[in-house]
Tab-separated table of C-alpha atoms in Angstrom:
chain	number	residue	atom	x	y	z
A	3	MET	CA	3.050	-4.636	26.482
A	4	VAL	CA	2.938	-6.830	23.329
A	5	ARG	CA	3.344	-10.518	23.857
A	6	VAL	CA	5.823	-12.103	21.411
A	7	SER	CA	3.076	-14.496	20.274
A	8	ASP	CA	1.095	-11.446	19.149
A	9	VAL	CA	3.514	-10.629	16.358
A	10	GLN	CA	2.677	-12.380	13.106
A	11	VAL	CA	5.427	-12.453	10.485
A	12	ILE	CA	4.278	-12.293	6.900
A	13	THR	CA	6.860	-13.148	4.241
A	14	SER	CA	6.600	-11.426	0.830
A	15	ARG	CA	6.123	-13.276	-2.486
A	16	GLU	CA	7.529	-12.144	-5.809
A	17	VAL	CA	4.927	-11.017	-8.382
A	18	PRO	CA	5.532	-9.685	-11.882
A	19	LEU	CA	3.983	-6.253	-12.378
A	20	GLY	CA	1.841	-5.853	-15.451
A	21	GLY	CA	2.882	-3.900	-18.493
A	22	PRO	CA	5.427	-3.893	-21.334
A	23	ARG	CA	8.312	-3.671	-18.849
A	24	ALA	CA	7.284	-6.351	-16.317
A	25	MET	CA	9.029	-5.339	-13.124
A	26	THR	CA	9.069	-7.806	-10.236
A	27	VAL	CA	7.661	-6.627	-6.903
A	28	ARG	CA	7.597	-8.160	-3.426
A	29	ARG	CA	3.914	-8.480	-2.200
A	30	THR	CA	3.029	-8.843	1.501
A	31	LEU	CA	-0.648	-7.971	1.242
A	32	PRO	CA	-3.000	-9.581	0.444
A	33	GLN	CA	-1.962	-13.127	1.359
A	34	ARG	CA	-3.796	-16.166	2.643
A	35	ALA	CA	-2.397	-15.435	6.082
A	36	ARG	CA	-3.739	-11.856	6.144
A	37	SER	CA	-5.880	-9.907	3.734
A	38	LEU	CA	-6.108	-6.553	5.542
A	39	ILE	CA	-4.465	-4.343	8.172
A	40	GLY	CA	-7.165	-1.852	8.934
A	41	ALA	CA	-8.293	-0.758	5.488
A	42	TRP	CA	-4.809	-1.361	4.034
A	43	CYS	CA	-5.440	-4.183	1.613
A	44	PHE	CA	-2.400	-4.245	-0.715
A	45	ALA	CA	1.327	-3.695	-0.226
A	46	ASP	CA	3.934	-4.012	-2.989
A	47	HIS	CA	7.644	-3.288	-2.274
A	48	TYR	CA	10.046	-2.858	-5.168
A	49	GLY	CA	13.631	-2.052	-5.916
A	50	PRO	CA	16.213	-0.716	-5.667
A	51	ASP	CA	16.372	-1.286	-9.448
A	52	ASP	CA	18.794	0.446	-11.777
A	53	VAL	CA	16.406	1.383	-14.587
A	54	SER	CA	19.218	1.652	-17.097
A	55	LEU	CA	19.595	-2.129	-16.716
A	56	THR	CA	16.032	-3.271	-15.889
A	57	GLY	CA	14.035	-0.888	-18.102
A	58	GLY	CA	12.200	0.569	-15.049
A	59	MET	CA	8.452	0.796	-14.803
A	60	ASP	CA	5.911	1.173	-17.591
A	61	VAL	CA	2.359	0.343	-16.561
A	62	PRO	CA	-0.219	1.345	-19.220
A	63	PRO	CA	-3.612	2.888	-18.307
A	64	HIS	CA	-5.467	0.441	-16.093
A	65	PRO	CA	-8.584	0.687	-13.953
A	66	HIS	CA	-9.521	0.720	-10.267
A	67	THR	CA	-12.713	0.642	-8.304
A	68	GLY	CA	-13.507	0.859	-4.602
A	69	LEU	CA	-10.005	1.745	-3.426
A	70	GLN	CA	-7.319	4.376	-2.907
A	71	THR	CA	-3.768	3.935	-4.261
A	72	VAL	CA	-0.865	5.366	-2.145
A	73	SER	CA	2.405	5.863	-4.041
A	74	TRP	CA	5.560	6.446	-2.017
A	75	LEU	CA	9.168	6.425	-3.314
A	76	PHE	CA	12.546	6.043	-1.557
A	77	SER	CA	14.420	6.888	-4.731
A	78	GLY	CA	13.691	7.482	-8.413
A	79	GLU	CA	10.851	9.237	-10.241
A	80	ILE	CA	7.536	8.024	-11.708
A	81	GLU	CA	5.226	9.986	-13.951
A	82	HIS	CA	1.611	9.479	-12.864
A	83	ARG	CA	-1.355	10.323	-15.191
A	84	ASP	CA	-4.989	9.587	-14.351
A	85	THR	CA	-8.578	10.304	-15.348
A	86	THR	CA	-9.043	13.008	-12.746
A	87	GLY	CA	-6.804	15.058	-15.096
A	88	ALA	CA	-3.850	14.815	-12.714
A	89	GLN	CA	-0.320	14.622	-14.114
A	90	GLU	CA	2.276	14.431	-11.406
A	91	ILE	CA	5.861	13.379	-10.998
A	92	VAL	CA	6.141	11.049	-7.915
A	93	ARG	CA	9.395	11.829	-6.100
A	94	PRO	CA	10.929	10.476	-2.833
A	95	GLY	CA	9.211	11.857	0.244
A	96	GLU	CA	6.091	13.015	-1.621
A	97	LEU	CA	2.725	11.311	-1.265
A	98	ASN	CA	0.479	10.740	-4.287
A	99	LEU	CA	-2.958	9.441	-3.226
A	100	MET	CA	-5.577	8.592	-5.830
A	101	THR	CA	-9.170	7.660	-4.957
A	102	GLY	CA	-10.827	5.260	-7.358
A	103	GLY	CA	-14.383	5.468	-6.015
A	104	SER	CA	-16.805	4.224	-8.658
A	105	GLY	CA	-14.029	4.136	-11.278
A	106	VAL	CA	-10.668	5.646	-12.234
A	107	ALA	CA	-7.796	4.815	-14.574
A	108	HIS	CA	-4.101	5.751	-14.435
A	109	SER	CA	-0.689	5.049	-15.905
A	110	GLU	CA	2.747	4.845	-14.157
A	111	VAL	CA	6.048	5.281	-16.023
A	112	SER	CA	9.527	5.748	-14.556
A	113	THR	CA	11.093	8.886	-15.973
A	114	SER	CA	14.257	9.277	-17.975
A	115	ASP	CA	15.866	10.871	-14.896
A	116	CYS	CA	14.769	8.050	-12.639
A	117	GLY	CA	18.149	6.418	-11.921
A	118	THR	CA	17.354	3.905	-9.240
A	119	LEU	CA	13.679	3.039	-8.734
A	120	HIS	CA	12.762	2.041	-5.142
A	121	GLY	CA	9.501	2.363	-3.266
A	122	VAL	CA	6.142	0.970	-2.229
A	123	GLN	CA	2.664	0.899	-3.728
A	124	LEU	CA	-0.156	0.596	-1.270
A	125	TRP	CA	-3.931	0.405	-1.463
A	126	THR	CA	-6.742	1.030	1.003
A	127	VAL	CA	-10.204	-0.322	0.540
A	128	LEU	CA	-13.093	2.170	0.629
A	129	PRO	CA	-16.041	1.539	2.899
A	130	GLU	CA	-19.555	0.991	1.605
A	131	ALA	CA	-20.550	4.523	2.437
A	132	THR	CA	-18.039	6.139	0.046
A	133	ARG	CA	-16.964	3.421	-2.382
A	134	HIS	CA	-19.188	4.721	-5.150
A	135	GLY	CA	-17.955	8.295	-4.763
A	136	PRO	CA	-16.064	10.454	-7.259
A	137	ARG	CA	-12.473	9.906	-8.400
A	138	GLU	CA	-9.961	12.191	-6.735
A	139	PHE	CA	-6.237	12.897	-6.535
A	140	VAL	CA	-4.136	14.422	-3.717
A	141	HIS	CA	-0.419	15.356	-3.762
A	142	HIS	CA	1.134	16.063	-0.355
A	143	VAL	CA	4.694	16.511	0.928
A	144	PRO	CA	4.773	15.528	4.644
A	145	GLU	CA	7.332	17.224	6.831
A	146	ALA	CA	10.148	15.324	8.489
A	147	LEU	CA	9.455	14.775	12.226
A	148	HIS	CA	12.612	14.273	14.328
A	149	LEU	CA	11.895	11.747	17.050
A	150	ASP	CA	14.258	10.209	19.597
A	151	GLY	CA	16.386	7.996	17.357
A	152	ALA	CA	14.335	8.256	14.199
A	153	VAL	CA	12.853	10.498	11.514
A	154	ALA	CA	9.180	10.036	10.654
A	155	ARG	CA	7.070	11.250	7.785
A	156	VAL	CA	3.303	10.870	8.288
A	157	LEU	CA	1.492	10.126	5.072
A	158	VAL	CA	-1.985	9.710	6.537
A	159	GLY	CA	-3.415	9.661	10.116
A	160	THR	CA	-1.681	10.699	13.335
A	161	LEU	CA	1.646	9.716	14.753
A	162	ALA	CA	3.746	11.224	17.596
A	163	GLY	CA	1.313	14.202	17.948
A	164	HIS	CA	1.361	15.076	14.227
A	165	THR	CA	-1.680	14.675	11.982
A	166	SER	CA	-1.540	14.530	8.225
A	167	PRO	CA	-3.957	16.846	6.395
A	168	VAL	CA	-4.715	14.156	3.837
A	169	PRO	CA	-8.305	12.925	4.293
A	170	THR	CA	-9.072	9.193	4.613
A	171	HIS	CA	-12.372	7.263	4.466
A	172	THR	CA	-11.646	5.104	7.578
A	173	PRO	CA	-9.344	5.641	10.581
A	174	LEU	CA	-5.844	5.000	9.225
A	175	LEU	CA	-2.157	5.463	9.874
A	176	GLY	CA	0.559	5.387	7.272
A	177	ALA	CA	4.088	6.594	7.957
A	178	GLU	CA	7.738	6.183	6.890
A	179	LEU	CA	10.202	5.661	9.756
A	180	VAL	CA	13.956	5.836	9.442
A	181	LEU	CA	15.704	4.515	12.530
A	182	ASP	CA	19.286	5.554	13.496
A	183	PRO	CA	21.815	2.739	13.923
A	184	HIS	CA	21.241	0.831	17.209
A	185	ALA	CA	18.200	3.040	17.978
A	186	GLN	CA	15.147	1.923	19.910
A	187	LEU	CA	11.915	3.735	19.114
A	188	GLU	CA	8.826	3.592	21.322
A	189	LEU	CA	5.589	4.855	19.749
A	190	ASP	CA	2.253	5.425	21.416
A	191	ALA	CA	-0.330	3.323	19.620
A	192	ASP	CA	-4.109	3.691	19.178
A	193	THR	CA	-5.563	0.677	20.991
A	194	GLU	CA	-8.348	0.421	18.463
A	195	PHE	CA	-5.843	-0.037	15.603
A	196	GLU	CA	-4.103	-3.123	14.295
A	197	HIS	CA	-0.615	-2.366	12.961
A	198	GLY	CA	1.789	-3.616	10.381
A	199	VAL	CA	5.524	-2.905	9.984
A	200	LEU	CA	6.874	-3.421	6.487
A	201	VAL	CA	10.725	-3.442	6.390
A	202	ASP	CA	12.465	-1.741	3.515
A	203	GLU	CA	16.000	-1.692	4.963
A	204	GLY	CA	16.702	-3.821	7.934
A	205	PRO	CA	16.637	-6.005	9.873
A	206	VAL	CA	14.297	-4.314	12.394
A	207	VAL	CA	13.078	-5.856	15.673
A	208	LEU	CA	9.375	-5.396	16.374
A	209	GLU	CA	9.033	-6.170	20.106
A	210	ARG	CA	11.405	-9.193	20.299
A	211	ILE	CA	10.681	-10.531	16.811
A	212	GLU	CA	13.321	-9.754	14.104
A	213	LEU	CA	11.940	-8.808	10.703
A	214	ALA	CA	14.104	-9.046	7.609
A	215	ARG	CA	13.911	-6.905	4.486
A	216	ALA	CA	10.537	-7.148	2.700
A	217	GLU	CA	8.913	-8.930	5.674
A	218	LEU	CA	5.817	-7.498	7.405
A	219	GLY	CA	5.161	-7.808	11.090
A	220	TYR	CA	1.544	-7.678	12.194
A	221	VAL	CA	0.294	-6.650	15.682
A	222	PRO	CA	-3.453	-6.934	16.558
A	223	PRO	CA	-5.450	-4.222	18.286
A	224	GLY	CA	-5.333	-3.541	22.013
A	225	ARG	CA	-1.734	-2.270	22.280
A	226	HIS	CA	-0.859	1.056	23.883
A	227	ARG	CA	2.706	1.133	22.564
A	228	LEU	CA	4.898	-0.289	19.823
A	229	THR	CA	8.617	-0.763	20.185
A	230	LEU	CA	10.951	-0.855	17.160
A	231	THR	CA	14.676	-1.515	17.401
A	232	ASN	CA	17.383	-1.204	14.782
A	233	PRO	CA	20.107	-3.745	15.742
A	234	GLY	CA	22.412	-2.790	12.864
A	235	ASP	CA	25.222	-0.344	12.202
A	236	ARG	CA	23.326	1.393	9.399
A	237	ALA	CA	20.015	3.270	9.299
A	238	ALA	CA	16.926	1.092	8.937
A	239	ARG	CA	13.703	2.062	7.192
A	240	VAL	CA	10.158	0.764	7.628
A	241	MET	CA	6.634	1.631	6.564
A	242	LEU	CA	4.218	1.696	9.531
A	243	LEU	CA	0.610	0.891	8.602
A	244	GLY	CA	-2.347	0.920	10.914
A	245	GLY	CA	-6.087	1.245	11.160
A	246	GLU	CA	-9.293	0.039	12.828
A	247	PRO	CA	-10.140	-3.460	11.664
A	248	PHE	CA	-12.203	-3.286	8.470
A	249	GLY	CA	-15.423	-5.067	9.266
A	250	GLU	CA	-16.927	-5.262	5.765
A	251	PRO	CA	-16.461	-8.351	3.588
A	252	VAL	CA	-14.750	-7.401	0.241
A	253	VAL	CA	-14.046	-9.088	-3.061
A	254	MET	CA	-10.655	-8.258	-4.578
A	255	TRP	CA	-9.654	-9.308	-8.048
A	256	TRP	CA	-7.085	-7.803	-10.389
A	257	ASN	CA	-7.364	-4.008	-9.959
A	258	PHE	CA	-10.960	-4.007	-8.703
A	259	ILE	CA	-12.483	-4.088	-5.269
A	260	GLY	CA	-16.205	-4.757	-4.894
A	261	ARG	CA	-18.592	-6.810	-2.796
A	262	THR	CA	-19.715	-9.599	-5.084
A	263	HIS	CA	-18.422	-11.722	-7.979
A	264	GLU	CA	-21.082	-10.230	-10.202
A	265	GLU	CA	-19.966	-6.699	-9.416
A	266	ILE	CA	-16.336	-7.472	-10.225
A	267	ALA	CA	-17.346	-9.211	-13.475
A	268	GLY	CA	-19.326	-6.104	-14.441
A	269	TYR	CA	-16.339	-3.794	-13.836
A	270	ARG	CA	-14.225	-6.013	-15.985
A	271	GLU	CA	-16.777	-5.980	-18.760
A	272	GLU	CA	-17.053	-2.176	-18.645
A	273	TRP	CA	-13.248	-1.812	-18.770
A	274	GLU	CA	-12.918	-4.076	-21.759
A	275	ALA	CA	-15.727	-2.186	-23.505
A	276	GLY	CA	-14.054	1.191	-22.946
A	277	SER	CA	-16.791	2.467	-20.545
A	278	GLU	CA	-16.711	6.016	-19.437
A	279	ARG	CA	-16.900	4.736	-15.868
A	280	PHE	CA	-13.114	4.879	-15.869
A	281	GLY	CA	-12.450	7.817	-18.233
A	282	GLN	CA	-9.510	8.206	-20.614
A	283	VAL	CA	-5.901	8.786	-19.555
A	284	GLU	CA	-4.441	11.598	-21.582
A	285	GLY	CA	-0.811	11.861	-22.624
A	286	TYR	CA	0.375	8.322	-22.029
A	287	ARG	CA	3.001	7.645	-24.703
A	288	GLY	CA	3.331	3.859	-24.566
A	289	ASP	CA	2.335	1.369	-27.260
A	290	VAL	CA	-0.441	-0.328	-25.218
A	291	GLN	CA	-3.050	2.356	-24.561
A	292	ARG	CA	-5.192	0.185	-22.221
A	293	LEU	CA	-3.893	-2.732	-20.145
A	294	PRO	CA	-6.237	-5.648	-20.951
A	295	ALA	CA	-7.974	-7.432	-18.078
A	296	PRO	CA	-7.231	-11.068	-17.553
A	297	PRO	CA	-10.047	-13.593	-17.948
A	298	MET	CA	-12.357	-14.021	-14.952
A	299	PRO	CA	-11.592	-17.069	-12.807
A	300	THR	CA	-13.605	-20.193	-13.477
A	301	VAL	CA	-14.718	-20.369	-9.773
A	302	LYS	CA	-16.958	-17.773	-8.154
A	303	LEU	CA	-15.072	-15.064	-6.211
A	304	LYS	CA	-16.005	-15.018	-2.566
A	305	PRO	CA	-15.987	-12.138	-0.128
A	306	ARG	CA	-13.323	-12.245	2.502
A	307	LEU	CA	-12.689	-10.702	5.894
A	308	ALA	CA	-9.305	-10.211	7.620
A	309	PRO	CA	-8.518	-13.254	9.778
A	310	PRO	CA	-8.133	-12.744	13.538
A	311	GLY	CA	-4.705	-11.760	14.759
A	312	PRO	CA	-2.409	-14.208	16.535
A	313	GLY	CA	-3.185	-12.583	19.878
A	314	ASP	CA	-6.973	-12.864	19.394
A	315	PRO	CA	-8.424	-15.858	21.319
A	316	SER	CA	-10.613	-16.631	18.281
A	317	ALA	CA	-7.437	-17.508	16.429
A	318	TRP	CA	-6.602	-20.272	18.867
A	319	GLY	CA	-8.186	-23.612	17.716
């Protein structure tokens, strides 16, 4: 059983996405209240946006290190190009997972057939053992799992007896859940995992705590079961994220993840110099061929760990 005090509610903040068409996204991770859920270190929620009015998404080639990007759409289309050589159209219900490793670059542009753009962009941090590995790209279409009162699609990890074939570098869970009106869904949970529920269409009740659209509910490890309820007359949709707490300190800045300030500064310098660490994105048709990095902060970047959860005694004074 989850105590109500164990559920931490994280409210999103609006952030302009970089690029010539600066779309606004709602960011729940990272925040001061919580940096990580397992290895999930970044969560942007955007749309629904009518691209004929907003201009859609146009993010020029930009770099990443030490992480994986997870692209998932509810509606619309995005053209993805990266320096693994991948060129893929991201569509609803299809997972695009890109591993940055020691360095990758990619572009993201909503297509002319996009219509309404609506989805999430997620990152996971890579552990020390594999963070300097090769860049990779995986495209996967998860099957729809019909549960009692809900439909699930498992992006990564295992849920309700179904395991995604997509490899991860740490124990993780990522899934889309669509709850029927007035449905209550009980899910067996890995007791070693902490979990987060990001609401796309709601409200949704996590245990006895109601979460509004774009809010994220966090539950610490030690729970055998999670209960989600849709109190409304329409279907509700959430992203369920989980994983074993990530015990390594990390430094996150701009699009880079490393372990020290000096490492991040070196990545920035290499990107600005056009280093082959990141490769060249072929076929991007925008005016800005490389998204410039912002200046480094004037204070030294410090490593951070995820804070203890609200149900962890170490979180109590």
